[in-house]
């Protein structure tokens, strides 16, 4: 009987020890939700380095370079790469397939030629490069009559310029006909009923392929005056003796848009929005650009 009791006692001890050795399996970890995963991936994407290519009119060189420095604090992962030239040249480069995320033109004409929402008169080649819904009128500039240091010919107004061109006593620098500043100048000449071809043949007009080339001619004093943008005159430290009215050449509008060929749409939209904000606007207005009214 004692042996039987001992055997039962041993069995009980074995079962007790087995029970003590068991552990409770941990609860399975819940898989992250789709929204959490998406947010995580977005955060990673935001940190990835991005090169944003911006084609901008040459007249924006100084301001846009300054804005690129400021933008580093806003989006440190974004590097702004600029291509500055005449709006006509930039438009052609985009049309021919150059990489471009944002285009800022010195006149609506070049933007219209890339915008499929424009009619055939404005976009005769039916080009489609503008990302619809992103185009804005960013800034306004002024068409200025600038003179070299000392103003040797004592030119004080567009009226003086017109008189000097008529009698051959003034040498004018202007942009080529395929760049906005040249097109605005052509309107001013037409306003004064001056024949550009005759003046060019008479040797009283010289040309520049963009506004910076015209500005350089005035700065170096190789001409008596030049028709440039007020912002370029400011940046070059040139004296402005007159600015053109809307009746003379129309309003000088700078449109901007994201291109539909961009590989970085979100970053491009964000930078374009930044250009309309207070920090960028302060930079633009400091040199003479104005918000659209």
mmCIF file of C-alpha atoms in Angstrom, residues 85-273:
data_model
loop_
_atom_site.group_PDB
_atom_site.id
_atom_site.type_symbol
_atom_site.label_atom_id
_atom_site.label_comp_id
_atom_site.label_asym_id
_atom_site.label_seq_id
_atom_site.Cartn_x
_atom_site.Cartn_y
_atom_site.Cartn_z
ATOM 1 C CA UNK A 85 17.968 82.348 -70.802
ATOM 2 C CA UNK A 86 15.529 84.206 -72.992
ATOM 3 C CA UNK A 87 11.996 82.871 -72.707
ATOM 4 C CA UNK A 88 11.966 81.999 -76.414
ATOM 5 C CA UNK A 89 15.120 79.901 -76.096
ATOM 6 C CA UNK A 90 13.802 78.146 -73.006
ATOM 7 C CA UNK A 91 10.489 77.388 -74.708
ATOM 8 C CA UNK A 92 12.334 75.836 -77.657
ATOM 9 C CA UNK A 93 14.486 73.714 -75.359
ATOM 10 C CA UNK A 94 11.393 72.391 -73.572
ATOM 11 C CA UNK A 95 9.717 71.688 -76.890
ATOM 12 C CA UNK A 96 12.793 69.734 -78.024
ATOM 13 C CA UNK A 97 12.697 67.503 -74.948
ATOM 14 C CA UNK A 98 14.967 69.155 -72.377
ATOM 15 C CA UNK A 99 14.331 68.074 -68.792
ATOM 16 C CA UNK A 100 12.319 70.773 -67.054
ATOM 17 C CA UNK A 101 10.104 70.675 -63.973
ATOM 18 C CA UNK A 102 8.999 74.330 -63.833
ATOM 19 C CA UNK A 103 8.976 77.030 -66.518
ATOM 20 C CA UNK A 104 8.796 80.757 -65.722
ATOM 21 C CA UNK A 105 8.491 82.981 -68.769
ATOM 22 C CA UNK A 106 8.919 86.745 -69.028
ATOM 23 C CA UNK A 107 5.756 86.949 -71.134
ATOM 24 C CA UNK A 108 2.580 84.907 -71.648
ATOM 25 C CA UNK A 109 3.404 84.274 -75.321
ATOM 26 C CA UNK A 110 6.029 81.584 -74.716
ATOM 27 C CA UNK A 111 3.945 79.863 -72.049
ATOM 28 C CA UNK A 112 0.871 79.953 -74.284
ATOM 29 C CA UNK A 113 2.817 78.145 -76.991
ATOM 30 C CA UNK A 114 3.313 75.207 -74.614
ATOM 31 C CA UNK A 115 -0.184 75.232 -73.117
ATOM 32 C CA UNK A 116 -2.745 72.900 -74.713
ATOM 33 C CA UNK A 117 -5.605 74.847 -73.109
ATOM 34 C CA UNK A 118 -4.779 77.855 -75.314
ATOM 35 C CA UNK A 119 -6.476 78.229 -78.664
ATOM 36 C CA UNK A 120 -4.795 77.590 -81.996
ATOM 37 C CA UNK A 121 -3.959 81.258 -82.489
ATOM 38 C CA UNK A 122 -1.837 81.282 -79.313
ATOM 39 C CA UNK A 123 -0.622 77.695 -79.605
ATOM 40 C CA UNK A 124 -0.481 77.029 -83.352
ATOM 41 C CA UNK A 125 1.620 73.867 -83.003
ATOM 42 C CA UNK A 126 -0.822 72.433 -80.427
ATOM 43 C CA UNK A 127 2.010 71.711 -78.004
ATOM 44 C CA UNK A 128 1.115 70.136 -74.669
ATOM 45 C CA UNK A 129 3.724 70.645 -71.937
ATOM 46 C CA UNK A 130 1.922 72.592 -69.217
ATOM 47 C CA UNK A 131 0.545 70.526 -66.337
ATOM 48 C CA UNK A 132 -3.043 71.735 -66.263
ATOM 49 C CA UNK A 133 -4.137 73.379 -63.051
ATOM 50 C CA UNK A 134 -0.640 74.591 -62.131
ATOM 51 C CA UNK A 135 -0.274 77.692 -64.334
ATOM 52 C CA UNK A 136 -0.269 81.016 -62.489
ATOM 53 C CA UNK A 137 0.569 84.627 -63.233
ATOM 54 C CA UNK A 138 3.467 84.987 -60.832
ATOM 55 C CA UNK A 139 4.810 88.522 -61.184
ATOM 56 C CA UNK A 140 4.684 91.828 -63.020
ATOM 57 C CA UNK A 141 7.717 93.752 -64.242
ATOM 58 C CA UNK A 142 8.254 97.125 -65.890
ATOM 59 C CA UNK A 143 9.867 97.904 -69.237
ATOM 60 C CA UNK A 144 12.481 100.464 -68.358
ATOM 61 C CA UNK A 145 14.571 102.934 -70.338
ATOM 62 C CA UNK A 146 18.025 102.708 -68.767
ATOM 63 C CA UNK A 147 21.095 104.831 -69.425
ATOM 64 C CA UNK A 148 24.829 104.389 -68.774
ATOM 65 C CA UNK A 149 26.605 106.108 -65.932
ATOM 66 C CA UNK A 150 26.518 109.880 -66.387
ATOM 67 C CA UNK A 151 23.791 109.678 -69.065
ATOM 68 C CA UNK A 152 26.019 111.304 -71.740
ATOM 69 C CA UNK A 153 23.140 112.038 -74.137
ATOM 70 C CA UNK A 154 20.935 113.430 -71.343
ATOM 71 C CA UNK A 155 18.043 111.149 -72.263
ATOM 72 C CA UNK A 156 15.193 111.730 -69.802
ATOM 73 C CA UNK A 157 12.205 109.929 -71.308
ATOM 74 C CA UNK A 158 10.882 107.674 -74.037
ATOM 75 C CA UNK A 159 9.920 110.871 -75.865
ATOM 76 C CA UNK A 160 13.598 111.864 -75.890
ATOM 77 C CA UNK A 161 14.527 108.406 -77.149
ATOM 78 C CA UNK A 162 12.019 108.619 -80.004
ATOM 79 C CA UNK A 163 13.297 112.049 -81.032
ATOM 80 C CA UNK A 164 16.913 110.878 -80.896
ATOM 81 C CA UNK A 165 16.193 107.819 -83.001
ATOM 82 C CA UNK A 166 14.434 109.939 -85.604
ATOM 83 C CA UNK A 167 17.350 112.318 -86.012
ATOM 84 C CA UNK A 168 20.001 109.632 -85.637
ATOM 85 C CA UNK A 169 21.626 111.106 -82.527
ATOM 86 C CA UNK A 170 20.944 108.201 -80.159
ATOM 87 C CA UNK A 171 22.143 104.584 -80.173
ATOM 88 C CA UNK A 172 19.636 102.161 -78.631
ATOM 89 C CA UNK A 173 20.187 98.583 -77.419
ATOM 90 C CA UNK A 174 17.164 96.283 -77.530
ATOM 91 C CA UNK A 175 16.357 92.569 -77.413
ATOM 92 C CA UNK A 176 15.940 90.394 -80.467
ATOM 93 C CA UNK A 177 12.436 89.918 -81.820
ATOM 94 C CA UNK A 178 12.213 86.367 -80.434
ATOM 95 C CA UNK A 179 12.647 87.420 -76.787
ATOM 96 C CA UNK A 180 9.987 89.153 -74.673
ATOM 97 C CA UNK A 181 11.990 92.304 -73.914
ATOM 98 C CA UNK A 182 12.550 92.737 -77.645
ATOM 99 C CA UNK A 183 8.864 92.224 -78.354
ATOM 100 C CA UNK A 184 7.903 94.847 -75.769
ATOM 101 C CA UNK A 185 10.425 97.220 -77.367
ATOM 102 C CA UNK A 186 8.904 96.640 -80.790
ATOM 103 C CA UNK A 187 5.536 97.712 -79.392
ATOM 104 C CA UNK A 188 7.099 100.867 -77.986
ATOM 105 C CA UNK A 189 8.662 101.691 -81.350
ATOM 106 C CA UNK A 190 5.292 101.111 -83.021
ATOM 107 C CA UNK A 191 3.655 103.368 -80.425
ATOM 108 C CA UNK A 192 5.961 106.182 -81.588
ATOM 109 C CA UNK A 193 5.402 105.199 -85.236
ATOM 110 C CA UNK A 194 9.065 104.331 -85.696
ATOM 111 C CA UNK A 195 10.168 101.790 -88.304
ATOM 112 C CA UNK A 196 12.508 99.297 -86.641
ATOM 113 C CA UNK A 197 14.005 98.010 -89.879
ATOM 114 C CA UNK A 198 14.838 101.495 -91.088
ATOM 115 C CA UNK A 199 16.405 102.378 -87.740
ATOM 116 C CA UNK A 200 18.476 99.186 -87.733
ATOM 117 C CA UNK A 201 19.675 99.884 -91.279
ATOM 118 C CA UNK A 202 20.578 103.408 -90.193
ATOM 119 C CA UNK A 203 22.804 101.929 -87.501
ATOM 120 C CA UNK A 204 21.055 103.398 -84.462
ATOM 121 C CA UNK A 205 19.883 100.065 -82.990
ATOM 122 C CA UNK A 206 21.947 97.185 -81.638
ATOM 123 C CA UNK A 207 20.545 93.876 -80.398
ATOM 124 C CA UNK A 208 20.968 91.370 -77.602
ATOM 125 C CA UNK A 209 19.861 87.730 -77.539
ATOM 126 C CA UNK A 210 18.415 88.212 -74.053
ATOM 127 C CA UNK A 211 17.845 91.021 -71.573
ATOM 128 C CA UNK A 212 21.183 90.432 -69.843
ATOM 129 C CA UNK A 213 23.071 91.116 -73.065
ATOM 130 C CA UNK A 214 21.165 94.370 -73.538
ATOM 131 C CA UNK A 215 21.869 95.323 -69.928
ATOM 132 C CA UNK A 216 25.582 94.671 -70.420
ATOM 133 C CA UNK A 217 25.713 96.994 -73.426
ATOM 134 C CA UNK A 218 24.204 99.790 -71.343
ATOM 135 C CA UNK A 219 26.463 99.089 -68.368
ATOM 136 C CA UNK A 220 29.560 99.176 -70.554
ATOM 137 C CA UNK A 221 28.453 102.418 -72.220
ATOM 138 C CA UNK A 222 28.646 101.017 -75.753
ATOM 139 C CA UNK A 223 25.170 102.465 -76.372
ATOM 140 C CA UNK A 224 23.387 105.614 -75.245
ATOM 141 C CA UNK A 225 20.468 103.741 -73.705
ATOM 142 C CA UNK A 226 18.730 100.409 -73.605
ATOM 143 C CA UNK A 227 15.237 99.080 -73.084
ATOM 144 C CA UNK A 228 15.357 96.429 -70.370
ATOM 145 C CA UNK A 229 13.325 95.390 -67.348
ATOM 146 C CA UNK A 230 13.269 97.532 -64.249
ATOM 147 C CA UNK A 231 14.546 94.584 -62.220
ATOM 148 C CA UNK A 232 17.614 94.187 -64.447
ATOM 149 C CA UNK A 233 18.364 97.890 -64.176
ATOM 150 C CA UNK A 234 18.168 97.580 -60.389
ATOM 151 C CA UNK A 235 20.464 94.546 -60.265
ATOM 152 C CA UNK A 236 23.008 96.211 -62.579
ATOM 153 C CA UNK A 237 22.876 99.539 -60.747
ATOM 154 C CA UNK A 238 21.700 101.428 -63.824
ATOM 155 C CA UNK A 239 19.681 104.629 -63.783
ATOM 156 C CA UNK A 240 16.129 104.328 -65.096
ATOM 157 C CA UNK A 241 14.869 107.520 -66.726
ATOM 158 C CA UNK A 242 11.418 106.285 -67.749
ATOM 159 C CA UNK A 243 9.125 103.243 -67.639
ATOM 160 C CA UNK A 244 6.668 102.244 -70.341
ATOM 161 C CA UNK A 245 2.928 102.469 -69.752
ATOM 162 C CA UNK A 246 0.386 99.757 -70.584
ATOM 163 C CA UNK A 247 -0.659 101.821 -73.613
ATOM 164 C CA UNK A 248 2.876 101.648 -74.926
ATOM 165 C CA UNK A 249 3.595 97.932 -74.598
ATOM 166 C CA UNK A 250 0.943 96.251 -72.468
ATOM 167 C CA UNK A 251 1.342 94.689 -69.048
ATOM 168 C CA UNK A 252 4.526 92.695 -68.430
ATOM 169 C CA UNK A 253 3.314 89.418 -66.917
ATOM 170 C CA UNK A 254 5.533 86.522 -65.841
ATOM 171 C CA UNK A 255 3.536 83.259 -65.966
ATOM 172 C CA UNK A 256 4.811 80.119 -64.253
ATOM 173 C CA UNK A 257 3.743 76.483 -64.458
ATOM 174 C CA UNK A 258 4.800 72.938 -63.694
ATOM 175 C CA UNK A 259 5.581 70.968 -66.839
ATOM 176 C CA UNK A 260 3.650 67.728 -67.373
ATOM 177 C CA UNK A 261 6.946 65.971 -68.149
ATOM 178 C CA UNK A 262 8.162 66.442 -64.572
ATOM 179 C CA UNK A 263 9.288 63.424 -62.578
ATOM 180 C CA UNK A 264 8.843 65.320 -59.312
ATOM 181 C CA UNK A 265 5.326 66.736 -59.456
ATOM 182 C CA UNK A 266 4.831 67.122 -55.701
ATOM 183 C CA UNK A 267 8.182 68.863 -55.217
ATOM 184 C CA UNK A 268 7.561 71.101 -58.236
ATOM 185 C CA UNK A 269 4.118 72.100 -56.980
ATOM 186 C CA UNK A 270 5.571 72.833 -53.541
ATOM 187 C CA UNK A 271 8.308 75.093 -54.926
ATOM 188 C CA UNK A 272 5.868 76.936 -57.167
ATOM 189 C CA UNK A 273 3.642 77.538 -54.142
#
